[in-house]
Coordinates of C-alpha atoms and ligand atoms in Angstrom, one line a residue:
M1 CA -182.9 -146.1 -24.9
C2 CA -181.1 -142.8 -24.5
R3 CA -177.4 -142.8 -24.9
E4 CA -174.6 -140.4 -24.8
W5 CA -175.6 -136.7 -24.7
P6 CA -173.9 -135.1 -21.7
P7 CA -172.7 -137.9 -19.5
Q8 CA -175.1 -138.7 -16.7
K9 CA -173.6 -139.2 -13.3
Q10 CA -176.3 -138.0 -11.0
G11 CA -178.3 -141.1 -10.5
K12 CA -181.2 -143.0 -12.1
A13 CA -184.0 -140.5 -11.5
H14 CA -182.0 -137.7 -12.9
E15 CA -181.0 -139.8 -15.9
Q16 CA -184.6 -140.7 -16.6
K17 CA -185.7 -137.1 -16.5
A18 CA -182.8 -136.1 -18.8
C19 CA -183.8 -138.9 -21.1
E20 CA -187.4 -137.6 -21.3
E21 CA -186.1 -134.1 -22.0
R22 CA -184.0 -135.5 -24.8
R23 CA -187.0 -137.2 -26.3
T24 CA -189.0 -134.0 -26.1
A25 CA -186.1 -132.2 -27.8
L26 CA -186.1 -134.7 -30.6
K27 CA -189.9 -134.4 -31.0
L28 CA -189.4 -130.6 -31.2
L29 CA -186.7 -131.1 -33.8
L30 CA -188.5 -133.7 -35.9
G31 CA -192.2 -133.3 -35.1
S32 CA -194.4 -132.4 -38.0
S33 CA -197.0 -130.6 -35.9
L34 CA -194.7 -127.6 -35.5
A35 CA -194.1 -124.9 -38.0
L36 CA -190.7 -124.9 -39.5
G37 CA -190.0 -121.5 -38.2
T38 CA -190.5 -122.7 -34.7
V39 CA -188.2 -125.6 -35.3
S40 CA -185.4 -123.4 -36.7
L41 CA -185.7 -121.1 -33.8
S42 CA -185.6 -123.7 -31.1
A43 CA -183.1 -126.2 -32.6
P44 CA -179.8 -124.2 -32.8
Q45 CA -179.5 -123.9 -29.0
R46 CA -179.4 -127.7 -28.7
A47 CA -176.3 -129.7 -29.3
H48 CA -176.9 -132.6 -31.8
A49 CA -175.2 -135.1 -29.7
A50 CA -176.8 -138.5 -30.5
A51 CA -177.4 -140.3 -33.7
L52 CA -181.0 -141.5 -34.4
T53 CA -182.0 -144.6 -32.6
R54 CA -184.1 -147.2 -34.4
E55 CA -187.1 -146.3 -32.3
Q56 CA -186.8 -142.6 -33.1
R57 CA -186.3 -143.3 -36.8
D58 CA -189.1 -145.8 -37.1
Q59 CA -191.7 -143.5 -35.6
L60 CA -191.1 -140.9 -38.2
T61 CA -193.4 -140.8 -41.3
P62 CA -191.8 -140.1 -44.7
D63 CA -193.4 -136.6 -44.6
Q64 CA -191.9 -135.9 -41.2
V65 CA -188.5 -136.9 -42.5
V66 CA -188.9 -134.4 -45.4
E67 CA -189.9 -131.8 -42.9
M68 CA -186.8 -132.7 -40.8
L69 CA -184.6 -132.1 -43.9
Q70 CA -186.3 -128.9 -44.8
A71 CA -185.9 -127.6 -41.2
G72 CA -182.2 -128.6 -41.4
N73 CA -181.7 -126.6 -44.6
E74 CA -183.5 -123.6 -43.0
R75 CA -181.1 -123.8 -40.1
F76 CA -178.2 -123.9 -42.5
R77 CA -179.5 -121.2 -44.7
T78 CA -180.0 -118.8 -41.8
G79 CA -176.7 -119.7 -40.0
K80 CA -178.4 -121.4 -37.1
M81 CA -176.9 -124.9 -37.5
Q82 CA -177.0 -127.3 -34.6
A83 CA -173.8 -127.7 -32.6
H84 CA -172.9 -131.1 -33.8
D85 CA -171.0 -133.3 -31.4
Y86 CA -169.5 -135.6 -34.0
L87 CA -167.6 -137.7 -31.5
A88 CA -170.8 -138.4 -29.6
Q89 CA -172.7 -139.1 -32.8
K90 CA -169.9 -141.5 -33.8
R91 CA -170.1 -143.3 -30.4
T92 CA -173.9 -143.6 -30.5
S93 CA -174.0 -144.9 -34.1
A94 CA -171.1 -147.3 -33.9
G95 CA -173.3 -150.2 -32.8
G96 CA -175.9 -149.7 -35.5
Q97 CA -177.3 -147.2 -38.0
Y98 CA -180.9 -146.0 -38.4
P99 CA -180.7 -143.2 -41.0
A100 CA -184.0 -141.5 -41.8
A101 CA -183.2 -140.7 -45.5
A102 CA -181.0 -141.6 -48.4
I103 CA -179.7 -138.7 -50.5
L104 CA -178.5 -138.8 -54.1
S105 CA -176.6 -135.7 -54.9
C106 CA -173.8 -134.3 -57.1
I107 CA -170.1 -134.5 -56.3
D108 CA -169.8 -130.7 -56.5
S109 CA -167.6 -129.5 -53.7
R110 CA -170.1 -126.7 -53.0
A111 CA -173.1 -129.0 -52.4
P112 CA -172.3 -131.3 -49.4
A113 CA -175.8 -132.7 -48.5
E114 CA -175.1 -133.3 -44.8
I115 CA -174.0 -129.8 -44.3
L116 CA -176.7 -128.1 -46.4
L117 CA -179.4 -130.1 -44.5
D118 CA -177.6 -129.8 -41.1
T119 CA -177.7 -133.5 -40.5
G120 CA -175.2 -135.5 -38.4
I121 CA -173.4 -138.9 -38.4
G122 CA -176.0 -141.7 -38.7
D123 CA -178.8 -139.4 -40.0
T124 CA -178.7 -140.0 -43.7
F125 CA -177.2 -142.3 -46.4
N126 CA -175.4 -140.4 -49.0
A127 CA -174.7 -141.3 -52.6
R128 CA -172.8 -138.7 -54.7
V129 CA -172.1 -138.9 -58.4
A130 CA -171.6 -136.1 -60.9
G131 CA -174.9 -134.9 -62.1
N132 CA -176.8 -137.0 -59.5
I133 CA -177.7 -139.6 -62.0
A134 CA -178.9 -143.1 -61.1
N135 CA -177.1 -146.1 -62.5
D136 CA -177.7 -149.7 -61.4
D137 CA -175.2 -149.5 -58.6
I138 CA -176.7 -146.3 -57.2
I139 CA -180.2 -147.8 -57.5
G140 CA -178.9 -150.9 -55.6
S141 CA -177.5 -148.6 -52.9
L142 CA -180.8 -146.8 -52.5
E143 CA -182.6 -150.1 -52.4
F144 CA -180.3 -151.2 -49.6
A145 CA -180.9 -147.9 -47.8
C146 CA -184.7 -148.2 -47.9
A147 CA -185.6 -151.9 -48.1
A148 CA -182.8 -153.3 -45.9
A149 CA -181.9 -150.4 -43.6
G150 CA -185.2 -148.6 -43.2
A151 CA -184.7 -145.1 -44.6
K152 CA -188.0 -143.4 -45.2
V153 CA -187.1 -140.9 -47.9
V154 CA -185.0 -140.9 -51.1
L155 CA -184.0 -137.3 -51.8
V156 CA -182.5 -136.6 -55.2
M157 CA -180.7 -133.3 -55.0
G158 CA -179.5 -131.4 -58.0
H159 CA -177.9 -127.9 -57.8
T160 CA -177.5 -124.7 -59.7
A161 CA -174.5 -124.1 -61.9
C162 CA -173.8 -127.8 -62.2
G163 CA -170.7 -128.5 -64.2
A164 CA -171.9 -132.0 -65.2
V165 CA -175.0 -130.5 -66.7
K166 CA -172.9 -127.9 -68.5
G167 CA -170.7 -130.7 -69.8
A168 CA -173.7 -132.6 -71.1
I169 CA -175.0 -129.5 -72.9
D170 CA -171.6 -128.9 -74.4
N171 CA -171.2 -132.5 -75.5
V172 CA -167.9 -132.8 -73.5
E173 CA -166.0 -136.0 -74.2
L174 CA -163.5 -137.2 -71.6
G175 CA -162.7 -140.8 -70.7
H176 CA -165.4 -142.3 -68.6
L177 CA -167.1 -139.0 -68.1
T178 CA -168.5 -139.2 -71.6
G179 CA -170.7 -142.2 -70.7
L180 CA -171.9 -140.4 -67.5
L181 CA -172.9 -137.3 -69.3
D182 CA -174.9 -139.5 -71.8
K183 CA -177.1 -140.2 -68.8
I184 CA -177.8 -136.5 -68.3
K185 CA -178.3 -135.6 -72.0
P186 CA -181.9 -136.8 -72.3
A187 CA -182.8 -134.0 -69.9
I188 CA -181.7 -131.4 -72.4
P189 CA -184.4 -131.9 -75.1
A190 CA -186.9 -132.7 -72.3
T191 CA -186.5 -129.1 -70.9
T192 CA -188.9 -126.6 -72.3
Y193 CA -187.0 -123.3 -72.6
A194 CA -187.5 -120.4 -74.9
G195 CA -184.2 -118.6 -74.5
E196 CA -180.6 -119.4 -75.5
K197 CA -180.0 -123.1 -75.0
T198 CA -176.3 -123.1 -74.2
A199 CA -174.1 -123.9 -71.2
K200 CA -173.3 -120.2 -71.0
N201 CA -176.9 -119.4 -70.1
A202 CA -177.1 -120.1 -66.4
E203 CA -180.9 -120.1 -66.4
F204 CA -181.0 -122.8 -69.1
V205 CA -178.3 -124.9 -67.2
D206 CA -180.4 -124.7 -64.1
A207 CA -183.6 -125.6 -66.0
V208 CA -181.9 -128.7 -67.4
A209 CA -180.6 -129.6 -64.0
A210 CA -184.1 -129.5 -62.6
T211 CA -185.4 -131.7 -65.4
N212 CA -182.5 -134.0 -64.7
V213 CA -183.6 -134.3 -61.1
R214 CA -187.2 -135.1 -62.1
R215 CA -186.0 -137.7 -64.6
T216 CA -183.8 -139.3 -62.0
V217 CA -186.7 -139.6 -59.6
E218 CA -189.0 -141.0 -62.3
G219 CA -186.2 -143.3 -63.4
L220 CA -185.9 -144.7 -59.9
R221 CA -189.6 -145.5 -59.9
Q222 CA -189.5 -147.1 -63.3
R223 CA -186.3 -149.1 -62.8
S224 CA -186.6 -150.2 -59.2
S225 CA -189.7 -152.3 -58.4
V226 CA -188.3 -152.3 -54.8
L227 CA -188.4 -148.5 -54.4
A228 CA -191.6 -148.1 -56.4
G229 CA -193.3 -150.9 -54.3
L230 CA -192.2 -149.3 -51.0
E231 CA -193.5 -145.9 -52.2
K232 CA -196.9 -147.4 -53.2
Q233 CA -197.2 -148.9 -49.7
G234 CA -196.5 -145.4 -48.2
K235 CA -193.4 -146.7 -46.5
I236 CA -191.0 -144.3 -48.4
K237 CA -191.2 -141.2 -50.5
L238 CA -189.1 -140.3 -53.5
V239 CA -188.5 -136.6 -53.6
G240 CA -186.7 -134.3 -56.0
S241 CA -184.9 -131.1 -55.0
M242 CA -182.5 -128.4 -56.2
Y243 CA -179.9 -126.7 -54.1
H244 CA -179.3 -123.0 -54.9
L245 CA -175.7 -122.1 -54.5
V246 CA -176.7 -118.5 -54.2
G247 CA -178.8 -118.1 -51.0
G248 CA -178.3 -121.7 -49.8
R249 CA -181.9 -122.9 -50.2
V250 CA -182.8 -126.5 -51.0
E251 CA -186.0 -126.2 -53.0
F252 CA -188.1 -129.4 -52.6
F253 CA -190.2 -130.3 -55.6
A254 CA -193.8 -131.2 -55.1
S255 CA -194.3 -135.0 -55.1
S256 CA -195.1 -136.4 -58.6
A257 CA -195.9 -139.9 -57.3
Ligands
ZN1 ZN1 -173.0 -130.8 -60.1

């Protein structure tokens, strides 16, 4: 069922035609058969006025969802974001949510996943915690997103110049932050790096952040039989990525499953 978009007052036939056009638009936006460049060129002219319906979400494969997120980042990176009608998205999603992906990213103010991936209300679940680590509550949230609510992709997104990673390298101790940084620390010795291994070395910080993302993805597989099982069945995909503050690119890691 097509809802919202510009209000339709011109009768049923017109509405049906408009509905079909909207489906075509969605296919253009989400379809895997099109090159990303084509998608990024065609999408910005369209207002993103409706949240995903269950039918639309369910027909996407995990790989198509990854492509959708990549295309969204390409639009963001090149300044061709969709014209989001958040009020329309709010209305269309109020009765139920059918997000295509669940994103685990850092709290960093410069890395808001929905904006970097040009997604709207109802498109993605979002968990944010410093250093994008996974504890039991985060894992439970991702299990809900995938097993109960039908998301097809778990995207773990780290970012360059991450303060939490720097804090872990510097052994910062501060209240509850100390315990959080302890969850990032194993990524430090696990990072192969020949140069200066300090928080002052931006290249090393980013290398540790990338290792931390990979460890988080692997940790989700090892600690969650729910997520690992869904991935084995091909129903979901766990994917790591790094957002580059300079340039705006979200670099998606090759699948290690
Ligand atoms: Zn961060």
